[in-house]
Short mmCIF file of C-alpha atoms in Angstrom, two decimals:
data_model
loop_
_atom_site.label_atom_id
_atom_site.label_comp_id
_atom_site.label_asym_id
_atom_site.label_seq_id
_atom_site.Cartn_x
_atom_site.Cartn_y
_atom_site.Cartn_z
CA UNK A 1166 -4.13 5.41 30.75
CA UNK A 1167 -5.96 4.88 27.12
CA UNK A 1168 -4.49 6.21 24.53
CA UNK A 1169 -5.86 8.49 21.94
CA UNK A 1170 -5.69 6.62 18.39
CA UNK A 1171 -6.92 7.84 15.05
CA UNK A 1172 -10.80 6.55 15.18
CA UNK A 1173 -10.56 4.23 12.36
CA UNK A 1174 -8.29 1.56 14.47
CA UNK A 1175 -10.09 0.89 17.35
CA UNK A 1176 -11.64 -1.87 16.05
CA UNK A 1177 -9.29 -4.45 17.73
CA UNK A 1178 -5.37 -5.38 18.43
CA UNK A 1179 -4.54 -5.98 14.97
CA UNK A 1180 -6.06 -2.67 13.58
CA UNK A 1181 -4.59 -0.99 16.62
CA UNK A 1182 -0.97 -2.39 16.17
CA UNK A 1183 -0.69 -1.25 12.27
CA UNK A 1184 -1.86 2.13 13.20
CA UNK A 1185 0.66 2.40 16.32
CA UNK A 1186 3.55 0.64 14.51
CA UNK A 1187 3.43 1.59 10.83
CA UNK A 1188 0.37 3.63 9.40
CA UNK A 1189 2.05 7.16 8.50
CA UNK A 1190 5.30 6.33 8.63
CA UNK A 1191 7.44 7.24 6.26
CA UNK A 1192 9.03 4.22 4.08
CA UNK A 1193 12.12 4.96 1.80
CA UNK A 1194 12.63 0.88 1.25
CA UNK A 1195 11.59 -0.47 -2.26
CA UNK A 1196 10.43 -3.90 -0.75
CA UNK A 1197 8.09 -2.19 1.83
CA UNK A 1198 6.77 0.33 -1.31
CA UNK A 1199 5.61 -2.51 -3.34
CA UNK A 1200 4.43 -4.74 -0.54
CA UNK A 1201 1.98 -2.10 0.14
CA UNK A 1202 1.89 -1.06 -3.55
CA UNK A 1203 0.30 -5.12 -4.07
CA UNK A 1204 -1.85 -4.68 -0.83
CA UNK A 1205 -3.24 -1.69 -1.24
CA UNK A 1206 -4.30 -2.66 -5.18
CA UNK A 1207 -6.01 -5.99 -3.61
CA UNK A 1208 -7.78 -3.38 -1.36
CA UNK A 1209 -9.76 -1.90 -4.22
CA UNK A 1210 -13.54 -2.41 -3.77
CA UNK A 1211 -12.68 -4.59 -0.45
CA UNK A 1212 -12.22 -3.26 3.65
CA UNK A 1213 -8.91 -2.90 4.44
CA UNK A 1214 -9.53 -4.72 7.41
CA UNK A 1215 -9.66 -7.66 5.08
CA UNK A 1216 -7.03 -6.98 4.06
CA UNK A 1217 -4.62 -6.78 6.75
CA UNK A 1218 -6.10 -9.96 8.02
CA UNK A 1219 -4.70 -12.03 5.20
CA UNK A 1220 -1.67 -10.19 5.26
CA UNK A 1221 0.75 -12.88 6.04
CA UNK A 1222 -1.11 -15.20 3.38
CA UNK A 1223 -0.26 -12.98 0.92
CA UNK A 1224 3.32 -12.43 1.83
CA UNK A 1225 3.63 -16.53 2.18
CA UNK A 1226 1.31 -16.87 -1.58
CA UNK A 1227 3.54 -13.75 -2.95
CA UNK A 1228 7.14 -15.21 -2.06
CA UNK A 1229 7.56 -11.95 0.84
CA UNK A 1230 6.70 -9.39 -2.30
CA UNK A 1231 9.85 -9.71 -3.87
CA UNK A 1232 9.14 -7.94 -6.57
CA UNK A 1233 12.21 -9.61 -9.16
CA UNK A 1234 10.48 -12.91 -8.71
CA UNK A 1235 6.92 -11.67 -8.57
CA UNK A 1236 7.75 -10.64 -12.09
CA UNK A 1237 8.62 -13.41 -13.56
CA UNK A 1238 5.51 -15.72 -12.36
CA UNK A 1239 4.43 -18.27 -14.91
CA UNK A 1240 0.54 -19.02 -15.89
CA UNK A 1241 1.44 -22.05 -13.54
CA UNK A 1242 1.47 -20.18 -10.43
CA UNK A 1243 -1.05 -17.36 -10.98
CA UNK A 1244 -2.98 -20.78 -10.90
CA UNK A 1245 -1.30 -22.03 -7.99
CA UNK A 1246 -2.62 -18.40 -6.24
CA UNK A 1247 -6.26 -18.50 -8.00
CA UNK A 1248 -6.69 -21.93 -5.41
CA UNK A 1249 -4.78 -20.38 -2.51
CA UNK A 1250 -7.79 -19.77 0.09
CA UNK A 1251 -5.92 -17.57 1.83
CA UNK A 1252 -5.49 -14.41 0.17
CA UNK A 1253 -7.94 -12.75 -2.15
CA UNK A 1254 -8.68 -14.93 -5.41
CA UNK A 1255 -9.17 -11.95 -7.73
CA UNK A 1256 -7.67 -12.88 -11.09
CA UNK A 1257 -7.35 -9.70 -12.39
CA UNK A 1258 -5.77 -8.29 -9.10
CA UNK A 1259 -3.32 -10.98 -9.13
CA UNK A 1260 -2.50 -10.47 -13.00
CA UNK A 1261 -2.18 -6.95 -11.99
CA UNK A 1262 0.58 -7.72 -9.05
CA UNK A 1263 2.47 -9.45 -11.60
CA UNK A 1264 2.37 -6.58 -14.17
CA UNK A 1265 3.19 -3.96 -11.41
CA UNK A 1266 5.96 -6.17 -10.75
CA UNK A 1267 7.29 -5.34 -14.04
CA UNK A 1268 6.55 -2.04 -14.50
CA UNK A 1269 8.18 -1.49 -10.79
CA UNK A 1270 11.24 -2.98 -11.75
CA UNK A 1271 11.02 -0.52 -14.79
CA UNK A 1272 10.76 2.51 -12.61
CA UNK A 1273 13.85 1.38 -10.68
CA UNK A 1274 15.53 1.09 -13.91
CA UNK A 1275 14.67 4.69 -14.52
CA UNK A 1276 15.07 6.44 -11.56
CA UNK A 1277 17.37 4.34 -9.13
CA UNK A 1278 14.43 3.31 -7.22
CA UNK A 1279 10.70 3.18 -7.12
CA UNK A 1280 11.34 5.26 -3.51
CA UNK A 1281 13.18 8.61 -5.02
CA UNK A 1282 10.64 8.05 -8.18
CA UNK A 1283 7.45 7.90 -5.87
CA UNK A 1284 8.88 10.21 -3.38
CA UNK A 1285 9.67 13.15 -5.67
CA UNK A 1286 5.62 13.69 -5.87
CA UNK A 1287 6.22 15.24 -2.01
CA UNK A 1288 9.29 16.44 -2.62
CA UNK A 1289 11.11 14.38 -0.63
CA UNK A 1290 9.57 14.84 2.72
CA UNK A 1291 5.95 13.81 4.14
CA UNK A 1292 2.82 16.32 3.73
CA UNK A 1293 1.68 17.07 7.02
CA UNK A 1294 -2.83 17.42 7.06
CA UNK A 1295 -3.11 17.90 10.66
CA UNK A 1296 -6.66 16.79 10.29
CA UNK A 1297 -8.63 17.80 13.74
CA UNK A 1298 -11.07 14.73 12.82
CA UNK A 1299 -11.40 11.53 10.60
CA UNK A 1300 -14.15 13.02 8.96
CA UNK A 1301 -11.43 15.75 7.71
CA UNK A 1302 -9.32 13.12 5.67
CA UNK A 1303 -10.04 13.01 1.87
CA UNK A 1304 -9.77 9.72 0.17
CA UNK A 1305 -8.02 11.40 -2.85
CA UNK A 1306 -6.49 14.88 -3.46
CA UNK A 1307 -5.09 16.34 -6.74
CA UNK A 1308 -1.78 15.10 -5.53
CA UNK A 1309 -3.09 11.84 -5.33
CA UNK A 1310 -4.73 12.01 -8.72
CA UNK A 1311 -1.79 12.98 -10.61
CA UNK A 1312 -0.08 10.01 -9.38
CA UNK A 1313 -1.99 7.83 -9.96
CA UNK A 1314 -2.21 9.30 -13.83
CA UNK A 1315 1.31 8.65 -13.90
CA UNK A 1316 1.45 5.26 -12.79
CA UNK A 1317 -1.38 4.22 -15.33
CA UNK A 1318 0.72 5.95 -17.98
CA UNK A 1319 3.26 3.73 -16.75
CA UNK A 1320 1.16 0.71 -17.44
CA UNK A 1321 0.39 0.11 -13.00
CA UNK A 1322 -3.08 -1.83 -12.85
CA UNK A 1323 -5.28 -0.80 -10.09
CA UNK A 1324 -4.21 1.83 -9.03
CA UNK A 1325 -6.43 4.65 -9.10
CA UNK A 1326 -6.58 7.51 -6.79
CA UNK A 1327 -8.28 6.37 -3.95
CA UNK A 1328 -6.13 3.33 -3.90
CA UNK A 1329 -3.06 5.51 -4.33
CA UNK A 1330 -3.75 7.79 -1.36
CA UNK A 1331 -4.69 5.37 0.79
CA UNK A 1332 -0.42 4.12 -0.05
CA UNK A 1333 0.71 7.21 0.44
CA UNK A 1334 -1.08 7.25 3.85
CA UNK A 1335 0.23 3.75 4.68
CA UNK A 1336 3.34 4.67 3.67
CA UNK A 1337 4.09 7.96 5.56
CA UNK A 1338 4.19 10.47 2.53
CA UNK A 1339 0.99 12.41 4.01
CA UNK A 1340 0.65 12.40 7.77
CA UNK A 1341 -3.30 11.97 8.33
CA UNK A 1342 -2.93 11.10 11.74
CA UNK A 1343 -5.68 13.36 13.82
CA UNK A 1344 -4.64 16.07 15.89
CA UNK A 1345 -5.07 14.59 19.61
CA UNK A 1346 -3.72 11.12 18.25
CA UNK A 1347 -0.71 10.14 20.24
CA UNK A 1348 1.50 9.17 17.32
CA UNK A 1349 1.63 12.85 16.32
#
């Protein structure tokens, strides 16, 4: 019997798989945060399709997101990943990953973790939409907008809004899975 998915994933395996296994769930771990913290900011003005395609490139070009090293790249190897065909040779996006490297570590310094720091915008626990349709789920909300003020105040490139919800979708912190969708 087929199951009922969220519309967006039906496109094939791959977009079915991230949607079944890890779209909407919640995710406490720091390395998990920033991997999709980097992957949604490369998402910016691209499909997330895309995206996800080239995901294991751009854990293998990133060093698996960790975050400590990340921040520390020289000019040599934001070089090294403006020639790596593989992942998405945006200069500024990749500048950006290392910055948000920084400024992540900075919020861990701060708070204990980037997890309780981001998580405190939902208080903890995931918003529930129970959208009846995909036409029903914003790209942004005022939630979404005020983090996203805050990160930029914290000196986070690319991360605006849209990009923002669309992590805390990915990440579990709103559940915009549709009504009849089988995950709910």
């Amino acid at each position: 019997m087929k199951k009922t998915r969220c519309s967006w994933c039906e496109k094939d395996d791959l977009y079915r798989k991230y949607h079944d296994e890890e779209w909407g769930k919640p995710v406490y771990d720091d390395e998990t945060i920033f991997e999709f913290l980097i992957l949604e900011s490369f998402q910016a003005g691209l499909s997330w399709y895309m995206i996800l395609s080239k995901r294991e490139n751009f854990r293998k070009a990133f060093d698996g997101f960790k975050y400590k090293k990340i921040a520390q790249y020289s000019d040599e190897k934001i070089e090294e990943l403006m020639n790596n065909t593989g992942i998405i040779r945006n200069r500024l996006k990749i500048l950006a990953t290392v910055n948000n490297a920084r400024k992540f570590l900075e919020v861990q310094e701060e708070f204990g973790s980037f997890s309780k720091y981001i998580w405190d915008f939902v208080g903890g626990k995931p918003i529930d939409n129970h959208p009846k349709a995909i036409t029903d789920i914003p790209v942004t909300t005022e939630l979404s907008d005020s983090l996203a003020n805050d990160l930029k105040k914290r000196g986070f490139k690319f991360m605006g809004s849209t990009v923002v919800y669309a992590h805390m979708q990915a990440t579990g912190m709103v559940n915009d899975h549709i009504e009849n969708c089988f995950i709910r």
